[in-house]
Amino acid sequence: MQSSQQDFEKAQEQLKLLKNDPGNETKLKLYALFKQATEGPCNAPKPGMLDFVKKAKWDAWNSLGNLSQDNARQKYTELVSSLVSAESADQKEAPPEEGRHDGYETLLVTTKNNITKIMFNRPDKKNAINHKMYREIIKALEEAGKNDSTIAVITGNGDYYSSGNDLNNFTNIQPGDMEKMAKDGAVLLREFVDHFIDFPKPLFAVVNGPAIGICVTVLGLCDVVYASDRATFHTPFSQLGQSPEGCSSYLFPKIMGLAKANEMLLFNKKLTAAEACAQGLVTEVFPERTFQKEVWARLEAYAALPKNCLAMSKQLLRSMDKEKLHEVNSRECELLQERWLSDECVNAIVSFFQKKAKL
Ligand code: COA
C-alpha cells in the first residue's frame, strides 16, 4: 500500500518524538529517503573528501539512484514506523531497577547491597564514550564517592565493555574550531581521569566484553579488575594518530613491565583476557557462562566488609602515587591536545567514517 503525503508528514512528526538516537546508519538512510522523496534523485555536487559528514550524506542519497519519490516516501514512512515500534517495545520491556539513580541518559547507575554500580549504557554504540557520557561518569563517580555504598563498580551493558572514545566527538567541527575542540577535549579528559585518581573508595571494573582505548587505560586506576573470558583489551592509539591517556604511560609499565606495555601502548597489541591477567592488568578471569553470577556474589561479600576501613586503606595505597598520577595525567592530556590537531589523527578518523559510509 502506498503511503500518502499525510502519512509521510506524520512520520516526520513521529521521528522528532523518538527518545533514542537511532544511530548514524539509520539517520543516513532517513536523510537519503527524505531527500529522494522530496527532491527526487541526488542532484547535489559531490562534497570534498574531508567533509566526511556531508560526503556520507551525499553517498547515502546518491545510492538510492532512480528510486521513485512515491517509493522513497513509503520506505521513509515504514522505517519511522519500525523505529517507533522498537522504541515502545523497549520501554515496555525495561523493568524499573531497584535503587536506580535519576538523571542519567548514557549510564545506568544503581545502589544496592552497599554497591554503587555504574553501567555504561549505550549498547547499540558498543558503549562508546561521547562527551555527555564523560560528564555523566564524572557525576556518577562524585555521587558514588560520597554516598553510603562501600564499593563502586564500573561495567558495560550489552556485548561490549566499551569501545572507548566516541569518534563522533571529533566530527561536525568547523575548521576554525579545531583548536577549541582539542583544548576543551583535553580539559574534559583531564577532569575525567582526575576523578579516577581521586576516587576515595574501592573501585572495581567488571569487564563484560571487549574493551578499547580510554576504558582500558583507566583500568590501571581501578583497584580490582574482573574480566569475562570473552573480554579483550586493545589500545589502538598509534593506529589513530593518538597517544596514551588514563595514566597508562606511567602505570602500564609499572604493572606489566616496559616491554609488554610498549607492545600495547605503541604497537596496538590486543590482549586476550588471559594475557591481560598474566600481565597483571586484570585480577581474575571468569568463564562467560558463570561470569555475572560469580563476580556479583564475590562483590556482595566484599561490600559487606567494614566500609571506613576499606576506604582509608585504599586512600593510603593511592596516596603513595597520587601526586605523580596527577602530573602524568596533565602531561598525557597536553600531548593528546596536540595529537588531535595532527594530520595523522584527522586522517585516521576520516578513514574510520569513510569505511562506515561504504558499508
Ligand atoms: N566511536 C564512534 N562510534 C562507534 C564507536 C566509537 N568508538 N564504537 C562503535 N561505534 C558505533 C559504530 O559506528 C556503529 O554505529 P552505527 O550503528 O550508527 O553505524 C555502532 O557503534 C556499532 O558498531 P559497529 O562498528 O557496527 O560494530 P562492529 O561489531 O562491526 O565493530 C568496533 C565494533 C568497536 C570494533 C568498531 O565499531 C570500532 O572499531 N570502533 C572504533 C573503536 C575505536 O577506535 N575507539 C577509539 C579507541 S582510542
Tab-separated table of C-alpha atoms and ligand atoms in Angstrom:
chain	number	residue	atom	x	y	z
A	1	MET	CA	0.000	0.000	0.000
A	2	GLN	CA	1.413	3.413	-0.997
A	3	SER	CA	1.729	5.883	1.863
A	4	SER	CA	0.038	9.216	1.414
A	5	GLN	CA	1.569	12.659	1.777
A	6	GLN	CA	-0.300	12.816	5.090
A	7	ASP	CA	1.397	9.590	6.355
A	8	PHE	CA	4.746	10.991	5.247
A	9	GLU	CA	4.197	14.216	7.197
A	10	LYS	CA	3.005	12.271	10.239
A	11	ALA	CA	6.163	10.138	10.096
A	12	GLN	CA	8.274	13.328	10.151
A	13	GLU	CA	6.492	14.429	13.324
A	14	GLN	CA	6.875	10.974	14.942
A	15	LEU	CA	10.578	10.984	14.176
A	16	LYS	CA	11.022	14.171	16.224
A	17	LEU	CA	9.439	12.441	19.233
A	18	LEU	CA	11.828	9.456	19.322
A	19	LYS	CA	13.791	9.353	22.582
A	20	ASN	CA	16.624	7.064	21.456
A	21	ASP	CA	19.200	8.076	18.887
A	22	PRO	CA	18.568	5.602	16.026
A	23	GLY	CA	22.280	5.522	15.089
A	24	ASN	CA	24.226	7.084	12.240
A	25	GLU	CA	23.467	4.408	9.694
A	26	THR	CA	19.710	4.735	10.184
A	27	LYS	CA	19.924	8.521	10.304
A	28	LEU	CA	21.729	8.466	6.949
A	29	LYS	CA	19.033	6.181	5.490
A	30	LEU	CA	16.304	8.526	6.748
A	31	TYR	CA	18.110	11.550	5.360
A	32	ALA	CA	18.545	9.896	1.965
A	33	LEU	CA	14.923	8.726	1.751
A	34	PHE	CA	13.649	12.149	2.804
A	35	LYS	CA	15.717	13.907	0.141
A	36	GLN	CA	14.676	11.371	-2.503
A	37	ALA	CA	11.016	11.705	-1.502
A	38	THR	CA	11.030	15.492	-1.581
A	39	GLU	CA	13.593	16.334	-4.304
A	40	GLY	CA	13.984	13.159	-6.389
A	41	PRO	CA	17.366	11.587	-7.360
A	42	CYS	CA	20.521	13.142	-5.950
A	43	ASN	CA	21.278	16.399	-7.753
A	44	ALA	CA	23.795	17.981	-5.328
A	45	PRO	CA	27.504	18.351	-6.213
A	46	LYS	CA	29.757	15.692	-4.610
A	47	PRO	CA	31.338	17.142	-1.403
A	48	GLY	CA	35.109	17.097	-0.814
A	49	MET	CA	36.712	14.026	0.792
A	50	LEU	CA	37.491	15.743	4.095
A	51	ASP	CA	33.932	16.928	4.509
A	52	PHE	CA	33.053	13.456	5.709
A	53	VAL	CA	29.656	14.131	7.260
A	54	LYS	CA	28.362	15.832	4.077
A	55	LYS	CA	30.093	13.160	1.994
A	56	ALA	CA	28.394	10.318	3.904
A	57	LYS	CA	25.012	12.054	3.433
A	58	TRP	CA	25.651	12.587	-0.260
A	59	ASP	CA	26.715	8.925	-0.699
A	60	ALA	CA	23.551	7.739	1.057
A	61	TRP	CA	21.270	9.889	-1.106
A	62	ASN	CA	23.155	9.066	-4.311
A	63	SER	CA	22.947	5.329	-3.530
A	64	LEU	CA	19.147	5.483	-3.968
A	65	GLY	CA	19.635	6.005	-7.721
A	66	ASN	CA	16.329	6.397	-9.533
A	67	LEU	CA	14.028	5.202	-6.745
A	68	SER	CA	10.700	6.970	-7.357
A	69	GLN	CA	9.557	9.718	-4.993
A	70	ASP	CA	6.448	7.667	-4.084
A	71	ASN	CA	8.559	4.641	-3.155
A	72	ALA	CA	11.003	6.776	-1.178
A	73	ARG	CA	8.091	8.301	0.757
A	74	GLN	CA	6.749	4.856	1.521
A	75	LYS	CA	10.122	3.471	2.646
A	76	TYR	CA	10.667	6.531	4.843
A	77	THR	CA	7.250	6.091	6.479
A	78	GLU	CA	7.888	2.372	7.061
A	79	LEU	CA	11.322	2.992	8.551
A	80	VAL	CA	9.985	5.586	11.005
A	81	SER	CA	7.146	3.265	11.946
A	82	SER	CA	9.632	0.425	12.710
A	83	LEU	CA	11.675	2.789	14.908
A	84	VAL	CA	8.578	3.907	16.822
A	85	SER	CA	7.506	0.266	17.405
A	86	ALA	CA	11.019	-0.778	18.527
A	87	GLU	CA	11.154	2.098	20.989
A	88	SER	CA	7.757	1.384	22.531
A	89	ALA	CA	8.686	-2.337	22.841
A	90	ASP	CA	11.926	-1.352	24.605
A	91	GLN	CA	10.050	0.883	27.005
A	92	LYS	CA	7.669	-1.946	27.875
A	93	GLU	CA	10.498	-4.410	28.413
A	94	ALA	CA	12.732	-2.309	30.664
A	95	PRO	CA	11.722	-3.095	34.254
A	96	PRO	CA	12.288	-0.289	36.759
A	97	GLU	CA	15.557	-1.208	38.501
A	98	GLU	CA	15.726	-1.113	42.284
A	99	GLY	CA	17.922	1.656	43.698
A	100	ARG	CA	18.255	3.424	40.351
A	101	HIS	CA	19.701	6.953	40.414
A	102	ASP	CA	17.838	9.546	38.311
A	103	GLY	CA	19.305	11.973	35.849
A	104	TYR	CA	21.485	9.758	33.632
A	105	GLU	CA	20.992	9.192	29.904
A	106	THR	CA	24.116	7.282	28.929
A	107	LEU	CA	24.584	5.296	32.144
A	108	LEU	CA	22.518	3.062	34.352
A	109	VAL	CA	23.508	3.906	37.918
A	110	THR	CA	22.145	1.912	40.843
A	111	THR	CA	22.946	1.498	44.525
A	112	LYS	CA	22.019	-1.791	46.162
A	113	ASN	CA	23.634	-4.033	48.820
A	114	ASN	CA	26.314	-1.378	49.578
A	115	ILE	CA	27.432	-1.360	45.939
A	116	THR	CA	27.066	1.528	43.515
A	117	LYS	CA	27.039	0.103	40.019
A	118	ILE	CA	27.901	2.466	37.159
A	119	MET	CA	26.911	0.747	33.943
A	120	PHE	CA	27.829	2.151	30.509
A	121	ASN	CA	24.501	2.125	28.713
A	122	ARG	CA	24.904	2.807	25.008
A	123	PRO	CA	24.953	-0.851	23.916
A	124	ASP	CA	23.971	-0.079	20.302
A	125	LYS	CA	27.134	2.077	20.065
A	126	LYS	CA	29.265	-0.555	21.830
A	127	ASN	CA	29.224	1.826	24.828
A	128	ALA	CA	31.422	4.372	23.031
A	129	ILE	CA	32.037	7.303	25.372
A	130	ASN	CA	30.662	10.557	23.972
A	131	HIS	CA	31.049	13.919	25.712
A	132	LYS	CA	27.768	13.532	27.579
A	133	MET	CA	28.862	10.135	28.876
A	134	TYR	CA	32.235	11.501	30.033
A	135	ARG	CA	30.367	14.131	32.050
A	136	GLU	CA	27.891	11.600	33.407
A	137	ILE	CA	30.683	9.226	34.507
A	138	ILE	CA	32.326	12.141	36.339
A	139	LYS	CA	28.998	12.899	38.051
A	140	ALA	CA	28.391	9.217	38.900
A	141	LEU	CA	31.880	8.863	40.425
A	142	GLU	CA	31.277	12.000	42.510
A	143	GLU	CA	27.952	10.614	43.767
A	144	ALA	CA	29.370	7.147	44.426
A	145	GLY	CA	32.359	8.624	46.255
A	146	LYS	CA	30.058	10.460	48.672
A	147	ASN	CA	27.137	8.076	49.159
A	148	ASP	CA	26.795	5.235	51.667
A	149	SER	CA	27.972	2.441	49.424
A	150	THR	CA	31.132	0.550	50.395
A	151	ILE	CA	32.429	-0.072	46.887
A	152	ALA	CA	31.756	1.165	43.350
A	153	VAL	CA	31.709	-0.984	40.241
A	154	ILE	CA	32.023	0.026	36.599
A	155	THR	CA	30.673	-2.303	33.933
A	156	GLY	CA	29.068	-2.281	30.477
A	157	ASN	CA	25.602	-3.141	29.182
A	158	GLY	CA	25.437	-5.440	26.139
A	159	ASP	CA	28.186	-7.331	24.353
A	160	TYR	CA	30.954	-4.715	24.813
A	161	TYR	CA	32.502	-3.254	27.934
A	162	SER	CA	33.213	-0.114	25.899
A	163	SER	CA	34.684	0.780	22.517
A	164	GLY	CA	36.400	3.809	24.066
A	165	ASN	CA	36.283	7.408	22.974
A	166	ASP	CA	33.320	8.055	20.663
A	167	LEU	CA	34.965	9.064	17.404
A	168	ASN	CA	31.971	11.321	16.702
A	169	ASN	CA	33.494	13.585	19.350
A	170	PHE	CA	35.797	14.656	16.514
A	171	THR	CA	33.158	15.214	13.838
A	172	ASN	CA	30.939	18.157	12.885
A	173	ILE	CA	33.748	20.548	13.774
A	174	GLN	CA	34.314	23.570	11.559
A	175	PRO	CA	37.987	24.024	10.531
A	176	GLY	CA	38.240	27.230	12.640
A	177	ASP	CA	37.010	25.388	15.746
A	178	MET	CA	39.581	22.574	15.717
A	179	GLU	CA	41.842	24.155	18.333
A	180	LYS	CA	38.928	24.820	20.652
A	181	MET	CA	37.735	21.214	20.211
A	182	ALA	CA	41.203	19.928	21.162
A	183	LYS	CA	41.509	22.265	24.138
A	184	ASP	CA	38.031	21.502	25.505
A	185	GLY	CA	38.607	17.772	24.911
A	186	ALA	CA	41.836	17.857	26.894
A	187	VAL	CA	40.169	19.708	29.802
A	188	LEU	CA	37.329	17.165	29.890
A	189	LEU	CA	39.678	14.172	29.659
A	190	ARG	CA	41.872	15.524	32.426
A	191	GLU	CA	38.903	16.033	34.725
A	192	PHE	CA	37.603	12.559	33.883
A	193	VAL	CA	40.894	10.831	34.713
A	194	ASP	CA	41.354	13.001	37.845
A	195	HIS	CA	38.107	11.511	39.158
A	196	PHE	CA	39.559	8.002	38.856
A	197	ILE	CA	42.801	9.075	40.556
A	198	ASP	CA	40.938	10.705	43.450
A	199	PHE	CA	38.139	8.171	43.863
A	200	PRO	CA	38.010	7.632	47.631
A	201	LYS	CA	36.749	4.036	47.971
A	202	PRO	CA	37.495	0.704	46.320
A	203	LEU	CA	36.683	0.875	42.619
A	204	PHE	CA	36.102	-2.357	40.664
A	205	ALA	CA	35.907	-2.858	36.913
A	206	VAL	CA	33.741	-5.745	35.754
A	207	VAL	CA	34.820	-6.128	32.146
A	208	ASN	CA	31.961	-7.972	30.473
A	209	GLY	CA	33.308	-7.893	26.897
A	210	PRO	CA	35.814	-6.221	24.553
A	211	ALA	CA	37.368	-3.014	25.861
A	212	ILE	CA	39.090	-0.397	23.712
A	213	GLY	CA	41.047	2.811	24.379
A	214	ILE	CA	40.298	5.003	27.385
A	215	CYS	CA	38.235	2.330	29.163
A	216	VAL	CA	41.316	0.066	29.066
A	217	THR	CA	43.823	2.680	30.176
A	218	VAL	CA	41.831	3.708	33.259
A	219	LEU	CA	41.777	0.054	34.382
A	220	GLY	CA	45.215	0.787	35.836
A	221	LEU	CA	43.465	3.266	38.144
A	222	CYS	CA	40.830	0.754	39.283
A	223	ASP	CA	41.589	-1.297	42.389
A	224	VAL	CA	40.375	-4.680	41.140
A	225	VAL	CA	39.577	-5.775	37.577
A	226	TYR	CA	37.451	-8.860	36.858
A	227	ALA	CA	37.032	-9.957	33.254
A	228	SER	CA	34.900	-12.399	31.312
A	229	ASP	CA	36.968	-14.730	29.142
A	230	ARG	CA	35.200	-13.023	26.192
A	231	ALA	CA	36.856	-9.701	27.018
A	232	THR	CA	39.773	-8.308	25.028
A	233	PHE	CA	41.964	-5.291	25.796
A	234	HIS	CA	43.024	-3.017	22.969
A	235	THR	CA	44.610	0.441	22.910
A	236	PRO	CA	44.977	1.300	19.202
A	237	PHE	CA	46.405	4.762	19.819
A	238	SER	CA	49.110	4.937	17.172
A	239	GLN	CA	46.704	3.470	14.604
A	240	LEU	CA	44.573	6.575	15.302
A	241	GLY	CA	47.499	9.013	15.389
A	242	GLN	CA	46.921	9.448	19.132
A	243	SER	CA	48.891	8.917	22.336
A	244	PRO	CA	48.205	7.058	25.624
A	245	GLU	CA	45.988	8.503	28.374
A	246	GLY	CA	44.417	7.463	31.689
A	247	CYS	CA	47.899	7.452	33.316
A	248	SER	CA	48.714	4.319	31.285
A	249	SER	CA	52.053	5.796	30.161
A	250	TYR	CA	53.141	5.526	33.801
A	251	LEU	CA	51.010	2.718	35.226
A	252	PHE	CA	51.172	0.132	32.421
A	253	PRO	CA	54.993	-0.151	32.519
A	254	LYS	CA	54.714	-0.408	36.309
A	255	ILE	CA	52.033	-3.097	36.110
A	256	MET	CA	53.339	-5.234	33.243
A	257	GLY	CA	56.907	-4.107	32.633
A	258	LEU	CA	58.072	-1.717	29.922
A	259	ALA	CA	58.443	-4.289	27.141
A	260	LYS	CA	54.868	-5.555	27.400
A	261	ALA	CA	53.440	-2.054	27.945
A	262	ASN	CA	55.189	-0.839	24.788
A	263	GLU	CA	53.564	-3.534	22.683
A	264	MET	CA	50.152	-2.414	23.884
A	265	LEU	CA	50.585	1.347	24.007
A	266	LEU	CA	52.849	1.906	20.993
A	267	PHE	CA	52.078	-1.026	18.734
A	268	ASN	CA	48.333	-1.619	19.265
A	269	LYS	CA	48.716	-5.196	20.525
A	270	LYS	CA	45.321	-6.525	21.554
A	271	LEU	CA	45.392	-8.763	24.650
A	272	THR	CA	43.055	-11.624	25.446
A	273	ALA	CA	41.613	-11.704	28.964
A	274	ALA	CA	44.051	-14.482	29.902
A	275	GLU	CA	47.026	-12.419	28.628
A	276	ALA	CA	45.824	-9.291	30.426
A	277	CYS	CA	45.564	-11.356	33.613
A	278	ALA	CA	49.022	-12.878	33.180
A	279	GLN	CA	50.396	-9.337	32.745
A	280	GLY	CA	48.742	-8.042	35.893
A	281	LEU	CA	46.219	-5.653	34.321
A	282	VAL	CA	43.336	-7.995	35.199
A	283	THR	CA	42.886	-9.523	38.659
A	284	GLU	CA	40.956	-12.642	37.622
A	285	VAL	CA	39.219	-14.084	34.567
A	286	PHE	CA	35.913	-15.970	34.749
A	287	PRO	CA	34.190	-18.131	32.134
A	288	GLU	CA	31.500	-16.099	30.344
A	289	ARG	CA	28.850	-18.685	31.329
A	290	THR	CA	29.249	-18.034	35.071
A	291	PHE	CA	30.853	-14.568	34.945
A	292	GLN	CA	27.998	-12.406	36.251
A	293	LYS	CA	26.947	-14.875	38.948
A	294	GLU	CA	30.434	-15.490	40.338
A	295	VAL	CA	31.573	-11.875	40.174
A	296	TRP	CA	28.497	-10.338	41.784
A	297	ALA	CA	28.489	-12.929	44.579
A	298	ARG	CA	32.079	-12.004	45.304
A	299	LEU	CA	31.383	-8.251	45.127
A	300	GLU	CA	28.478	-8.569	47.546
A	301	ALA	CA	30.711	-10.368	50.038
A	302	TYR	CA	33.410	-7.680	49.702
A	303	ALA	CA	30.831	-4.905	50.087
A	304	ALA	CA	29.851	-6.343	53.484
A	305	LEU	CA	33.357	-5.623	54.886
A	306	PRO	CA	33.874	-2.541	57.125
A	307	LYS	CA	33.346	0.473	54.888
A	308	ASN	CA	35.599	3.065	56.541
A	309	CYS	CA	38.495	0.676	56.910
A	310	LEU	CA	38.348	-0.171	53.206
A	311	ALA	CA	38.155	3.481	52.157
A	312	MET	CA	41.057	4.522	54.375
A	313	SER	CA	43.243	1.625	53.277
A	314	LYS	CA	42.512	2.353	49.623
A	315	GLN	CA	43.386	6.023	50.130
A	316	LEU	CA	46.631	5.051	51.833
A	317	LEU	CA	47.676	2.852	48.910
A	318	ARG	CA	46.752	5.575	46.393
A	319	SER	CA	48.495	8.324	48.374
A	320	MET	CA	51.937	6.889	47.514
A	321	ASP	CA	51.478	7.796	43.867
A	322	LYS	CA	48.717	10.371	43.815
A	323	GLU	CA	50.766	13.471	43.044
A	324	LYS	CA	52.698	11.658	40.354
A	325	LEU	CA	49.470	10.403	38.771
A	326	HIS	CA	48.050	13.925	38.512
A	327	GLU	CA	51.258	15.093	36.883
A	328	VAL	CA	51.182	12.179	34.420
A	329	ASN	CA	47.527	12.887	33.612
A	330	SER	CA	48.306	16.501	32.885
A	331	ARG	CA	51.234	15.638	30.559
A	332	GLU	CA	49.250	12.973	28.716
A	333	CYS	CA	46.384	15.436	28.105
A	334	GLU	CA	48.795	18.098	26.836
A	335	LEU	CA	50.233	15.697	24.274
A	336	LEU	CA	46.800	14.481	23.225
A	337	GLN	CA	45.616	18.049	22.695
A	338	GLU	CA	48.441	18.395	20.163
A	339	ARG	CA	47.843	14.979	18.600
A	340	TRP	CA	44.130	15.653	17.995
A	341	LEU	CA	45.159	18.502	15.679
A	342	SER	CA	47.666	16.397	13.724
A	343	ASP	CA	47.106	15.214	10.142
A	344	GLU	CA	47.806	11.670	11.329
A	345	CYS	CA	44.872	11.783	13.723
A	346	VAL	CA	42.469	13.643	11.392
A	347	ASN	CA	43.195	11.194	8.546
A	348	ALA	CA	42.621	8.165	10.815
A	349	ILE	CA	39.215	9.475	11.919
A	350	VAL	CA	38.241	10.317	8.324
A	351	SER	CA	39.128	6.795	7.277
A	352	PHE	CA	37.010	5.243	10.114
A	353	PHE	CA	33.930	7.149	8.913
A	354	GLN	CA	34.699	6.537	5.235
A	355	LYS	CA	34.820	2.793	5.854
A	356	LYS	CA	31.447	3.026	7.614
A	357	ALA	CA	29.898	5.106	4.818
A	358	LYS	CA	30.935	2.460	2.264
A	359	LEU	CA	29.207	-0.396	4.130
B	1	COA	N1	33.100	5.809	18.162
B	1	COA	C1	32.008	6.079	17.416
B	1	COA	N2	31.108	5.143	17.056
B	1	COA	C2	31.344	3.894	17.485
B	1	COA	C3	32.467	3.553	18.254
B	1	COA	C4	33.375	4.574	18.596
B	1	COA	N3	34.437	4.354	19.357
B	1	COA	N4	32.412	2.230	18.514
B	1	COA	C5	31.293	1.753	17.936
B	1	COA	N5	30.646	2.762	17.325
B	1	COA	C6	29.359	2.700	16.630
B	1	COA	C7	29.535	2.296	15.175
B	1	COA	O1	29.866	3.409	14.391
B	1	COA	C8	28.141	1.759	14.879
B	1	COA	O2	27.260	2.859	14.752
B	1	COA	P1	26.010	2.826	13.695
B	1	COA	O3	25.137	1.697	14.161
B	1	COA	O4	25.393	4.178	13.807
B	1	COA	O5	26.648	2.559	12.365
B	1	COA	C9	27.777	1.055	16.186
B	1	COA	O6	28.585	1.658	17.194
B	1	COA	C10	28.058	-0.424	16.167
B	1	COA	O7	29.423	-0.614	15.808
B	1	COA	P2	29.898	-1.453	14.518
B	1	COA	O8	31.182	-0.863	14.025
B	1	COA	O9	28.774	-1.569	13.541
B	1	COA	O10	30.136	-2.879	15.217
B	1	COA	P3	31.277	-3.920	14.902
B	1	COA	O11	30.999	-5.082	15.796
B	1	COA	O12	31.410	-4.152	13.440
B	1	COA	O13	32.637	-3.199	15.372
B	1	COA	C11	34.090	-1.962	16.850
B	1	COA	C12	32.774	-2.760	16.709
B	1	COA	C13	34.133	-1.410	18.264
B	1	COA	C14	35.286	-2.894	16.593
B	1	COA	C15	34.124	-0.806	15.791
B	1	COA	O14	32.934	-0.058	15.912
B	1	COA	C16	35.295	0.126	16.002
B	1	COA	O15	36.398	-0.142	15.549
B	1	COA	N6	35.055	1.272	16.683
B	1	COA	C17	36.092	2.259	16.912
B	1	COA	C18	36.884	1.891	18.155
B	1	COA	C19	37.973	2.915	18.424
B	1	COA	O16	38.832	3.136	17.598
B	1	COA	N7	37.878	3.568	19.605
B	1	COA	C20	38.786	4.605	19.995
B	1	COA	C21	39.945	3.997	20.711
B	1	COA	S1	41.189	5.154	21.117
